[in-house]
Amino acid sequence: MKQKLTIAAALLLTLTAAVAEDKVALKTELPTPLFVGTPVPIKGIPNLDPAPSGKRADFLVPAGAVNLAKGKKVSASDNEPVMGTLDLITDGDKAGDEGSWVELGPGKQWAQIDLEKESEIFAVLVWHFHSQARAYLGVVVQVSNDPEFKKDVTTVFNNDYSNTHGFGAGKDNPYIESYQGKLIDAKGVKGRYVRLYSAGNTTNKLNHYTEVEVFGKPAA
Amino acid sequence: MRLGSGYIAAAFTKRIPITTPSSQKLRWLLFFALAALALLVRLPQLAQRPMHTDEAVNAYITGQLLAGEAYHYDNVDRHGPALYALAVPLAWLAGAKDLPTLDETTLRLGPVLVGALTVLLFALIVPETGLAAALIAALLWAVAALPVFYSRYFIHETLFSATTFGFLLGGWRWLNTASLAGAALTGLTAALLLAGKETAVLSFAGAAAAVAWWWFERRWLRNEHSGNPAPVFIRWKAVALALGFFLVAVALLFSWGGQNWQALADLFRAGPHTLNRAAGQGHEKPAAYYLQLIGHGWSGRAFLVLTLFGAASVAVDGWRTFRRPPRHPLALRLCLVYALAIGVIYSAIPYKTPWLALNLWLPWSVLAAVGAAALWRSARFVAVRAGLVLGAASVLLATGYDTRQWVFCKLDSEKNPYAYSQPGEDLLRLQEFFSAPPRQDAHIAVIGADAWPLPWYLRHCPRVGYWQPGQDPGQADYYITLPDAAEQLQPKLPGWRPDLYGVRPGVLLVVWLPPDFQP
């Protein structure tokens, strides 16, 4: 029995090593931090994703995975943003200053990125607004091949515990915005469209996007 | 009507106001109309801005007094009782019985009414400034963003400004006429000032500087041109009357009608705490802060330019006193000295909050109005006067725009220069969450060193308790932790979900939802 377990563990290690060989650390350029921690820091809270203070631990993605969202077309539930334009979401500018982000109207809103072809998605990196400690409410990220998001929808992140958007109570943790962005593990889900929902934030009812990066590979 | 237009036209062309009975009546009519305008500007959407921490503290004390609790003067953290003496009767009239039955509109109505009535005080400066300048100053108070914004705030500042105005008017009357009524009014308003805020001592210092100047002019500049031939007398009877009114009013106010005499002893011991606060306590700002705040936006810059012009006009005229009779009366030179003294004192103190700018704004507005009227009188050509009318219209438009912008449209925005540590609307979400019937009766434990303004937002929850970090709150249905206390609950709440709420920009709190929580 002990021998079998040893063999199984060795096999698992070999397999992991093989898989790891194909994986590389996700690389992205980080903007200048505009604040470090909250003015009165929130710390030590279980189930709350902390705002990273140092460098985030490497997140591995398959070699060849790139930011598929860069320069791609963005649509939104609010076609006339309060401030900025939707193209700011995929323009590569992650600075926290005014002029780098788009402000969608109050309450429930979504923004959607068209990757132009079905892709295998490994990670979604979201910067809502990082010049101040705040959290966005009811954050849900979905992937689908349907631009209307009516069928074949995969939810890769949902911290909408009060079910504001109607996708069911989310189990993911709330988090405080930071210059490092929120990294969401998409686990290789396939789809052409990425849609991000939110329902205001802890400072006001508006919804902001500075940048969204979608790391993946076009599906074969 | 013809009399009215002629009267106003005369006010802008002559410095000395018309003082016939009919013109007196019209004068008051004009100021009542401006007071009505001030009320109209201040009243709409009073409940729209979330309650500020200081408002919440004042509301809590008002709620305690309504519920029949005694007033206790806290010389460490709180101000005097004047605001509550105003708020409690208004709350009674509105039918409030305690904190849960209070609302934002009822509480803010007091400062709104005081702010509107302050306009009438400008009618009393007509003999010194002329009608035009007094009307301009009253109009500025009625519609400018800074006084309007803080007239809609349940804090002491608007009442304090009105009382300061009354104190200065009373003091001037006392100096000018040596009347007993003036002395009594000065004593009474000085007591109201002190019962408003401990910063009354700064107003007293400013007034002392003005009195020093008055004495200097009378004693040293007295000559055939000065127009102040009277020697300086001290009427001890008047001094005793002023002091008597001051002491009785202070005793009555601070002891809350004789209910708590301990407050008087606490008042004597307030000095060190006030000095501590003046050192900053996290509110330190540069010396030019008030100048920048008052000069914010186009309307603010125009206000500052007019103030400088008015101050220069009064100062130059005062300098000429040596050689010929002055154009401006002595009261305006005293106003200039007071405005300068207050500006220097408040700017020199490290502790600064935006509402304190009202203390500078009030005397400066009189100088700005004097400047505007002097500009008009100095313009001799029609083209220049047409230009001035255009300029005045532009300033008025800019003032209206700024007031609309900061008082109504962006009232809690971080870009609003008057909104200071303003709680956002997220606290209304918290209030709504705990107002829902299944949660209203829940046992809520709030843990944090400074929980304000939560007692206001959770006032409808009867089973809410507050603990300091490190204290054990025991069992509760929900926990709320301020940032400084979040860590201590970690081992106690396995499986509980943290939900984030914004207290004010950059400061978050956590509401802990139990594992079986159903939205």
XYZ file of C-alpha atoms in Angstrom:
739
model
C 0.000 0.000 0.000
C 2.818 2.316 0.998
C 4.679 1.431 -2.177
C 1.609 2.205 -4.315
C 1.256 5.579 -2.660
C 4.905 6.375 -3.290
C 4.550 5.467 -6.966
C 1.415 7.601 -7.279
C 3.137 10.572 -5.651
C 6.138 10.204 -7.920
C 3.841 10.051 -10.971
C 2.017 13.170 -9.801
C 5.264 15.037 -9.306
C 6.493 14.039 -12.754
C 3.189 15.112 -14.294
C 3.226 18.453 -12.449
C 6.784 19.040 -13.529
C 5.850 18.303 -17.126
C 2.930 20.698 -16.995
C 4.994 23.318 -15.239
C 7.566 23.150 -17.967
C 4.999 24.586 -20.394
C 4.001 27.347 -18.040
C 5.494 30.741 -17.544
C 4.845 33.529 -15.097
C 2.219 35.969 -16.321
C 3.926 39.241 -17.089
C 2.236 42.588 -17.120
C 3.392 46.140 -16.701
C 2.156 47.679 -13.478
C 1.169 51.320 -13.157
C 2.596 53.689 -10.559
C 0.936 53.096 -7.185
C -1.129 56.110 -6.140
C -1.659 54.940 -2.601
C -0.093 52.273 -0.445
C -2.653 50.395 1.614
C -5.721 52.095 2.979
C -5.130 55.294 4.993
C -6.143 53.244 8.008
C -5.058 49.788 6.864
C -7.461 46.899 6.835
C -5.486 43.796 7.585
C -5.776 40.286 8.890
C -9.263 39.668 7.595
C -9.947 36.089 6.581
C -11.895 35.710 3.350
C -10.979 39.222 2.262
C -8.497 39.314 -0.556
C -5.884 41.731 0.709
C -4.606 44.590 -1.360
C -1.133 43.305 -2.275
C 1.544 45.331 -0.597
C 4.593 43.694 -2.174
C 4.996 41.982 -5.480
C 2.194 39.556 -6.234
C 3.180 35.893 -6.323
C 3.809 34.649 -9.848
C 0.733 33.347 -11.615
C 1.562 30.700 -14.158
C 0.011 30.663 -17.605
C 0.883 28.447 -20.569
C 3.802 29.710 -22.583
C 2.577 31.842 -25.468
C -0.394 33.266 -23.602
C -0.660 36.979 -24.322
C -3.008 39.848 -23.525
C -5.708 39.260 -26.098
C -7.739 42.272 -25.008
C -5.224 44.961 -25.994
C -6.849 47.346 -28.449
C -9.960 45.204 -28.802
C -13.444 46.640 -29.161
C -15.376 47.281 -25.955
C -19.097 47.661 -25.528
C -21.026 48.419 -22.350
C -24.446 48.665 -20.783
C -23.837 52.421 -20.602
C -23.101 53.633 -24.114
C -22.634 57.193 -22.968
C -20.144 57.037 -20.102
C -20.187 59.802 -17.532
C -16.458 60.328 -18.123
C -13.994 58.911 -20.619
C -14.545 56.478 -23.466
C -14.866 52.716 -23.575
C -11.657 52.258 -25.562
C -9.730 53.307 -22.429
C -10.484 49.850 -21.027
C -8.183 48.135 -23.512
C -5.755 50.899 -24.472
C -2.912 49.601 -22.302
C -2.882 52.699 -20.049
C -3.286 51.575 -16.440
C -2.390 54.848 -14.751
C -4.724 55.798 -11.937
C -5.093 59.421 -12.931
C -8.179 61.008 -14.391
C -8.157 60.522 -18.134
C -7.058 56.902 -17.869
C -10.374 55.485 -16.766
C -13.906 55.383 -18.030
C -16.790 56.071 -15.676
C -20.024 54.193 -16.323
C -23.316 55.292 -14.812
C -24.594 54.439 -11.334
C -25.854 51.034 -10.216
C -25.597 47.804 -12.169
C -23.427 48.109 -15.285
C -21.313 45.884 -17.477
C -18.463 46.261 -19.903
C -17.708 43.653 -22.555
C -14.593 42.930 -24.569
C -14.754 41.247 -27.945
C -11.605 39.146 -28.420
C -12.623 38.739 -32.089
C -12.275 34.964 -32.043
C -12.864 32.175 -29.606
C -9.911 31.975 -27.238
C -8.608 29.894 -24.405
C -8.524 32.248 -21.432
C -6.212 31.677 -18.486
C -6.395 34.923 -16.553
C -8.309 38.173 -16.439
C -6.616 41.175 -14.833
C -8.909 44.048 -13.873
C -8.076 47.551 -12.745
C -11.286 49.354 -11.816
C -9.865 52.410 -10.044
C -6.691 52.441 -8.032
C -6.024 55.991 -6.896
C -7.927 55.350 -3.668
C -8.736 52.442 -1.385
C -12.147 51.270 -2.437
C -13.937 48.068 -3.351
C -16.271 47.511 -6.272
C -19.534 45.850 -5.443
C -21.072 42.807 -7.062
C -18.114 42.039 -9.310
C -18.885 39.228 -11.759
C -16.728 38.164 -14.710
C -18.167 35.884 -17.379
C -16.927 34.378 -20.634
C -19.067 33.292 -23.556
C -19.171 32.872 -27.318
C -22.571 34.551 -27.314
C -22.313 38.358 -27.500
C -25.665 38.570 -25.711
C -24.492 36.296 -22.902
C -27.694 34.301 -23.046
C -26.182 30.866 -23.629
C -22.993 28.959 -22.875
C -21.935 31.411 -20.240
C -19.117 30.536 -17.878
C -18.694 32.575 -14.725
C -15.032 32.820 -13.756
C -15.475 35.222 -10.825
C -18.461 36.211 -8.713
C -18.329 38.101 -5.411
C -21.896 39.324 -5.783
C -23.031 37.776 -2.484
C -26.349 39.609 -2.508
C -27.125 38.406 -6.028
C -27.571 41.912 -7.383
C -27.036 40.763 -10.944
C -29.172 37.624 -10.624
C -26.488 35.044 -11.377
C -26.736 33.501 -7.935
C -25.000 34.523 -4.725
C -21.287 34.795 -5.408
C -18.792 32.901 -3.286
C -15.640 34.775 -4.278
C -14.123 37.209 -1.842
C -14.485 40.960 -1.871
C -11.266 42.830 -2.502
C -9.825 46.304 -2.260
C -8.556 47.894 -5.447
C -4.828 48.337 -5.869
C -2.345 49.316 -8.562
C -1.587 45.605 -9.090
C -5.114 44.981 -10.319
C -7.304 41.986 -9.499
C -6.050 38.783 -11.015
C -8.771 36.253 -11.779
C -7.920 32.684 -12.617
C -10.008 31.809 -15.683
C -8.775 28.196 -15.740
C -8.518 27.965 -19.530
C -12.172 28.599 -20.234
C -13.010 29.101 -23.901
C -14.951 32.003 -25.320
C -14.838 35.067 -27.537
C -16.420 37.609 -25.242
C -15.484 38.624 -21.715
C -18.107 40.548 -19.771
C -17.442 42.270 -16.447
C -20.243 43.358 -14.143
C -20.220 45.646 -11.134
C -22.757 47.620 -9.137
C -21.040 50.753 -7.877
C -18.310 50.948 -5.301
C -17.756 51.801 -1.668
C -17.181 55.487 -2.433
C -20.043 56.152 -4.846
C -22.565 54.405 -7.057
C -20.523 54.744 -10.226
C -18.543 52.071 -12.071
C -15.027 52.581 -13.326
C -12.624 50.696 -15.546
C -9.015 51.713 -15.980
C -7.869 48.621 -17.826
C -8.793 44.991 -18.417
C -6.293 42.438 -19.668
C -7.312 38.986 -20.842
C -4.450 36.514 -21.004
C -4.935 33.570 -23.269
C -4.415 32.031 -26.682
C -6.714 31.945 -29.661
C -8.423 28.563 -29.637
C -7.081 26.124 -32.162
C -42.121 101.343 -7.116
C -40.706 104.619 -8.413
C -39.557 105.382 -4.915
C -37.937 101.936 -4.786
C -35.920 102.242 -7.993
C -34.898 105.797 -7.112
C -33.817 104.663 -3.674
C -31.659 101.847 -5.011
C -30.173 104.108 -7.687
C -29.355 106.672 -5.000
C -27.744 103.956 -2.924
C -25.309 103.248 -5.724
C -24.470 106.864 -6.425
C -24.288 108.266 -2.910
C -22.285 106.898 -0.050
C -24.539 108.146 2.719
C -27.860 106.291 2.788
C -31.233 107.955 2.664
C -32.828 107.780 6.099
C -36.420 108.922 5.704
C -39.062 106.618 7.270
C -40.248 105.388 3.876
C -36.713 104.621 2.793
C -36.085 102.818 6.077
C -39.113 100.647 5.382
C -37.924 99.952 1.878
C -34.471 99.124 3.165
C -35.891 96.436 5.423
C -38.091 95.180 2.598
C -35.009 94.725 0.438
C -33.154 92.819 3.137
C -36.196 90.656 3.895
C -36.368 89.833 0.184
C -32.711 88.798 0.278
C -33.351 86.729 3.411
C -36.166 84.979 1.555
C -33.774 84.337 -1.317
C -31.218 82.933 1.136
C -33.891 80.623 2.535
C -34.912 79.483 -0.940
C -31.323 78.673 -1.843
C -30.680 76.803 1.399
C -33.840 74.727 1.730
C -33.971 72.286 -1.205
C -32.877 68.660 -0.784
C -31.608 69.138 2.748
C -31.401 65.396 3.353
C -29.488 64.653 0.174
C -25.935 64.820 1.517
C -25.005 61.939 3.855
C -24.483 63.040 7.456
C -20.940 64.073 8.250
C -19.240 62.676 11.350
C -19.520 66.015 13.180
C -23.183 66.258 12.229
C -23.737 62.744 13.519
C -22.164 63.643 16.873
C -24.361 66.740 17.143
C -27.415 64.714 16.150
C -26.638 62.128 18.814
C -26.397 64.795 21.523
C -29.624 66.387 20.291
C -31.291 62.982 20.405
C -30.140 62.468 23.995
C -31.519 65.836 25.041
C -34.822 65.124 23.304
C -35.054 61.829 25.140
C -34.802 63.724 28.419
C -31.156 63.146 29.250
C -29.176 65.948 30.859
C -26.687 67.988 28.895
C -23.053 67.325 29.741
C -20.424 69.649 28.375
C -17.480 67.612 27.124
C -14.520 69.971 27.037
C -12.255 67.405 25.362
C -14.138 66.380 22.246
C -17.231 68.541 21.876
C -18.287 72.148 21.576
C -20.727 74.192 23.653
C -24.511 73.870 23.875
C -25.684 76.732 21.606
C -26.419 74.507 18.611
C -28.505 72.116 20.716
C -30.429 74.999 22.248
C -31.418 75.835 18.687
C -31.987 72.263 17.496
C -34.063 70.875 20.370
C -37.061 73.266 20.023
C -37.084 72.787 16.246
C -36.980 69.016 16.696
C -39.880 69.207 19.174
C -41.863 71.196 16.633
C -41.093 68.543 14.029
C -42.378 65.856 16.391
C -39.050 64.168 17.126
C -38.720 62.477 20.505
C -35.274 60.905 20.397
C -32.428 59.998 18.070
C -34.304 57.396 15.964
C -37.104 59.863 15.242
C -34.723 62.584 14.070
C -33.909 63.090 10.423
C -31.429 65.130 8.408
C -33.922 67.783 7.321
C -35.111 68.546 10.850
C -31.567 68.887 12.138
C -30.258 70.972 9.266
C -33.252 73.289 9.372
C -31.757 75.193 12.334
C -28.585 76.308 10.547
C -30.666 77.003 7.421
C -32.956 79.395 9.317
C -30.037 81.052 11.083
C -28.207 81.403 7.762
C -31.236 83.070 6.166
C -31.874 85.373 9.139
C -28.224 86.453 9.167
C -29.009 88.364 5.972
C -31.098 90.762 8.074
C -28.047 91.656 10.162
C -26.523 93.231 7.074
C -29.328 95.800 7.176
C -27.788 97.073 10.405
C -24.482 97.961 8.752
C -26.114 100.312 6.234
C -25.255 103.424 8.283
C -21.586 102.450 8.129
C -21.187 100.977 4.648
C -23.994 102.588 2.697
C -26.947 100.715 1.325
C -25.272 99.436 -1.828
C -22.376 97.775 -0.030
C -24.667 96.298 2.628
C -26.951 94.886 -0.083
C -24.009 93.393 -1.971
C -22.634 91.801 1.217
C -26.085 90.429 2.074
C -26.483 89.063 -1.439
C -23.099 87.359 -1.220
C -24.068 85.746 2.099
C -27.408 84.695 0.614
C -26.064 82.921 -2.458
C -22.294 82.294 -2.301
C -21.232 78.651 -2.128
C -19.269 78.732 1.142
C -21.962 80.238 3.425
C -24.730 78.300 1.672
C -22.883 74.985 1.944
C -22.296 75.291 5.686
C -25.768 76.703 6.305
C -26.978 73.268 5.285
C -24.680 71.510 7.726
C -25.743 70.547 11.238
C -22.612 71.973 12.836
C -21.995 75.074 14.925
C -20.398 77.261 12.282
C -23.360 79.124 10.773
C -24.801 79.906 14.191
C -21.321 80.910 15.299
C -20.956 83.270 12.317
C -24.346 84.851 12.985
C -23.445 85.294 16.642
C -20.072 86.770 15.681
C -21.895 89.260 13.488
C -24.227 90.135 16.364
C -21.282 90.418 18.734
C -19.428 92.802 16.416
C -22.554 94.898 15.822
C -23.216 95.058 19.562
C -19.586 95.911 20.242
C -19.627 98.672 17.627
C -22.794 100.126 19.063
C -21.236 100.077 22.507
C -18.070 101.778 21.272
C -19.859 104.261 19.074
C -22.671 105.346 21.346
C -21.442 104.181 24.743
C -24.968 102.846 25.199
C -25.958 100.365 27.867
C -27.996 98.432 25.318
C -24.865 97.993 23.205
C -22.963 96.746 26.236
C -25.713 94.277 27.140
C -25.893 93.014 23.556
C -22.123 92.594 23.450
C -22.141 90.579 26.696
C -25.017 88.402 25.555
C -23.614 87.652 22.106
C -20.160 86.992 23.590
C -21.773 84.341 25.798
C -23.564 82.842 22.793
C -20.271 82.786 20.928
C -18.546 80.913 23.725
C -21.500 78.537 23.966
C -21.095 77.932 20.249
C -17.422 77.077 20.087
C -14.317 77.573 22.123
C -12.872 79.378 19.097
C -14.881 82.316 20.440
C -11.616 83.387 22.053
C -10.259 83.973 18.531
C -13.208 86.232 17.717
C -12.592 88.033 21.001
C -8.928 88.462 20.021
C -9.942 89.877 16.628
C -12.399 92.225 18.308
C -9.712 93.261 20.799
C -7.451 94.202 17.885
C -10.262 96.340 16.455
C -10.870 97.991 19.832
C -7.134 98.657 20.106
C -7.275 100.397 16.755
C -10.338 102.387 17.845
C -8.480 103.505 20.933
C -5.379 104.346 18.866
C -7.363 106.504 16.449
C -9.173 108.304 19.228
C -6.121 108.804 21.376
C -3.394 109.472 18.834
C -4.958 110.420 15.527
C -7.420 112.867 16.965
C -7.104 116.089 15.028
C -9.290 118.542 13.187
C -9.728 116.186 10.189
C -10.241 112.880 11.888
C -13.909 113.320 12.614
C -13.423 111.549 15.932
C -13.053 114.381 18.367
C -14.481 112.537 21.361
C -12.017 111.441 24.031
C -12.019 107.869 25.299
C -14.101 107.168 28.365
C -14.674 103.914 30.132
C -18.206 103.636 31.487
C -17.842 101.145 34.275
C -21.594 100.712 34.486
C -21.645 99.513 30.884
C -18.692 97.213 31.493
C -20.444 95.701 34.511
C -23.636 95.251 32.486
C -21.785 93.517 29.632
C -19.969 91.265 32.067
C -23.197 90.496 33.920
C -25.038 89.533 30.761
C -22.071 87.449 29.660
C -21.754 85.523 32.918
C -25.476 84.878 33.383
C -25.910 83.720 29.783
C -22.822 81.493 29.957
C -24.019 79.964 33.236
C -27.521 79.335 31.896
C -26.370 77.895 28.604
C -23.574 75.641 29.827
C -25.555 74.370 32.809
C -28.480 73.748 30.436
C -30.853 75.932 32.380
C -29.304 75.118 35.758
C -29.427 71.320 35.351
C -25.695 70.668 35.411
C -23.410 73.196 37.100
C -20.414 70.910 36.634
C -20.292 72.182 33.050
C -19.035 75.550 34.284
C -16.053 73.943 35.991
C -15.425 71.949 32.805
C -15.533 75.144 30.798
C -12.729 76.606 32.911
C -10.681 73.507 32.222
C -11.313 73.582 28.442
C -8.259 75.715 27.705
C -5.566 73.001 27.500
C -7.774 70.784 25.322
C -8.555 73.666 22.972
C -4.848 74.446 22.725
C -4.140 70.780 21.999
C -6.707 70.806 19.232
C -5.285 74.011 17.795
C -1.981 72.177 17.341
C -3.556 70.151 14.574
C -4.751 66.710 15.661
C -4.576 65.441 12.114
C -6.183 68.540 10.615
C -2.950 70.457 9.996
C -2.958 72.505 6.828
C -0.747 75.184 5.314
C -1.170 78.837 6.264
C -2.636 79.740 2.862
C -5.387 77.115 3.156
C -8.254 79.508 3.883
C -7.085 81.922 1.211
C -7.123 79.125 -1.338
C -10.490 77.854 -0.153
C -12.191 81.247 -0.190
C -10.604 82.009 -3.553
C -11.768 78.723 -5.074
C -13.279 78.987 -8.564
C -14.056 82.096 -10.589
C -16.500 83.414 -8.033
C -13.958 82.934 -5.240
C -11.239 84.725 -7.166
C -13.597 87.621 -7.909
C -14.497 87.707 -4.217
C -10.827 87.928 -3.228
C -10.106 90.684 -5.769
C -13.056 92.714 -4.495
C -11.985 92.092 -0.895
C -8.486 93.341 -1.667
C -9.887 96.370 -3.453
C -12.238 97.127 -0.566
C -9.479 96.626 2.001
C -7.111 98.856 0.028
C -9.796 101.490 -0.338
C -10.458 101.523 3.418
C -6.728 101.386 4.276
C -5.696 104.200 1.909
C -8.607 106.276 3.106
C -7.553 105.588 6.692
C -4.018 106.726 5.914
C -5.377 110.007 4.555
C -7.073 110.559 7.885
C -3.918 112.369 8.893
C -4.472 115.067 6.316
C -8.173 115.326 5.588
C -11.531 113.942 6.711
C -11.910 110.242 5.802
C -14.515 109.115 3.271
C -15.129 105.800 4.982
C -16.429 105.765 8.551
C -14.376 104.481 11.468
C -16.454 101.256 11.591
C -15.001 100.154 8.270
C -11.457 100.684 9.496
C -12.336 98.548 12.507
C -13.833 95.957 10.159
C -10.546 95.956 8.215
C -8.503 95.499 11.391
C -10.825 92.677 12.533
C -10.699 91.018 9.083
C -6.910 91.165 9.030
C -6.559 89.939 12.602
C -8.950 87.030 12.093
C -7.262 86.135 8.806
C -3.836 86.070 10.426
C -4.964 84.218 13.568
C -6.862 81.460 11.752
C -4.131 81.066 9.138
C -1.424 80.810 11.796
C -3.192 78.028 13.718
C -2.192 74.605 12.338
C -5.666 73.099 12.940
C -7.810 73.972 9.946
C -11.160 72.762 8.711
C -12.979 74.305 5.753
C -16.005 75.511 7.719
C -13.755 77.686 9.863
C -13.236 79.743 6.695
C -16.642 81.286 7.399
C -15.002 83.271 10.196
C -12.770 84.941 7.636
C -15.383 85.073 4.912
C -17.875 87.163 6.899
C -15.717 90.290 7.511
C -14.057 89.857 4.130
C -17.472 89.909 2.431
C -18.161 93.336 3.934
C -14.842 94.586 2.547
C -15.596 92.972 -0.836
C -18.964 94.713 -0.920
C -17.353 98.033 0.052
C -14.847 97.442 -2.739
C -17.594 96.749 -5.270
C -19.540 99.863 -4.260
C -16.369 101.979 -4.330
C -15.560 100.668 -7.818
C -18.986 101.712 -8.994
C -18.726 105.166 -7.479
C -15.298 105.737 -8.956
C -16.511 104.918 -12.487
C -17.407 108.237 -14.080
C -17.982 107.218 -17.709
C -20.988 105.337 -19.020
C -18.772 102.817 -20.822
C -16.903 102.015 -17.628
C -20.144 101.603 -15.719
C -21.500 99.366 -18.481
C -18.341 97.283 -18.119
C -18.833 97.090 -14.382
C -22.456 95.980 -14.810
C -21.238 93.258 -17.154
C -18.544 92.275 -14.671
C -21.028 92.183 -11.792
C -23.396 90.023 -13.844
C -20.526 87.640 -14.643
C -19.513 87.405 -10.974
C -23.116 86.749 -10.001
C -23.439 84.064 -12.672
C -20.165 82.444 -11.579
C -21.331 82.552 -7.955
C -24.645 80.942 -8.863
C -22.882 78.283 -10.923
C -20.402 77.454 -8.145
C -23.166 77.284 -5.548
C -25.251 74.974 -7.731
C -22.208 72.842 -8.458
C -20.901 72.389 -4.916
C -24.093 72.639 -2.871
C -26.391 70.534 -5.020
C -24.670 68.682 -7.888
C -21.350 67.525 -6.410
C -22.262 67.934 -2.774
C -20.327 64.896 -1.543
C -17.763 64.692 -4.327
C -14.110 64.424 -3.412
C -13.527 67.379 -5.720
C -15.853 69.556 -3.664
C -13.560 71.916 -1.735
C -16.147 72.341 1.030
C -16.915 68.643 1.535
C -14.366 67.620 4.150
C -13.957 63.947 5.079
C -17.458 63.639 3.741
C -19.048 60.206 4.207
C -20.228 58.807 0.909
C -23.568 57.373 -0.009
C -22.291 53.878 0.765
C -23.235 54.443 4.405
C -26.824 54.810 3.215
C -26.461 51.279 1.808
C -25.361 50.175 5.277
C -28.338 51.962 6.844
C -30.659 50.336 4.343
C -29.131 46.915 5.001
C -29.719 47.121 8.741
C -33.112 48.797 8.404
C -34.607 45.780 6.670
C -37.061 44.059 9.079
C -35.205 40.782 9.616
C -32.040 42.645 10.548
C -33.450 45.675 12.343
C -33.753 43.783 15.602
C -30.481 41.930 15.208
C -27.769 42.213 17.800
C -25.020 44.249 16.127
C -21.568 44.715 17.635
C -19.498 47.613 16.315
C -15.796 47.504 17.132
C -13.470 50.398 16.447
C -11.654 53.251 18.175
C -13.835 55.875 16.487
C -17.164 54.551 15.284
C -18.631 57.883 14.181
C -20.781 58.467 12.198
C -22.217 54.944 12.575
C -24.460 55.773 15.577
C -26.430 58.007 13.209
C -26.768 55.433 10.435
C -27.652 52.648 12.880
C -30.008 54.763 14.980
C -32.994 52.658 14.017
C -31.405 49.487 15.372
C -32.228 49.114 19.057
C -29.695 46.357 19.764
C -26.468 47.883 18.586
C -23.429 48.178 20.864
C -20.046 49.828 20.477
C -16.723 48.428 21.639
C -13.154 49.622 21.531
C -10.497 47.501 19.773
C -9.334 44.789 22.129
C -12.620 44.578 24.011
C -14.696 41.440 23.660
C -18.085 42.255 22.164
C -19.504 38.819 23.026
C -22.013 37.059 20.818
C -23.709 39.072 18.104
C -25.738 38.410 14.972
C -23.579 40.809 12.973
C -20.223 42.396 13.642
C -19.032 45.658 12.186
C -15.332 46.364 12.422
C -13.588 49.606 11.720
C -10.150 49.148 10.109
C -8.301 49.271 13.434
C -10.277 46.362 14.833
C -10.663 44.011 11.887
C -7.823 41.727 12.916
C -9.143 40.852 16.350
C -12.187 39.046 14.995
C -10.181 36.710 12.785
C -10.154 33.681 15.117
C -13.737 34.257 16.249
C -15.549 34.161 12.955
C -14.682 31.104 10.868
C -16.919 30.953 7.846
C -18.227 34.498 8.236
C -18.191 36.596 5.104
C -16.712 40.102 5.170
C -18.638 42.723 3.249
C -16.960 46.046 2.568
C -18.559 49.458 2.994
C -17.063 52.884 2.458
C -17.092 55.212 5.464
C -15.500 58.107 3.609
C -13.051 58.277 0.708
C -10.255 55.800 1.318
C -11.651 54.471 4.611
C -13.568 51.202 4.630
C -15.363 49.174 7.253
C -16.270 45.499 7.291
C -19.694 44.075 8.013
C -19.381 40.425 8.967
C -22.182 38.277 7.604
C -22.859 34.991 9.419
C -22.240 31.723 7.566
C -25.977 31.092 7.206
C -26.662 34.602 5.882
C -29.336 34.797 3.198
C -29.493 38.012 1.175
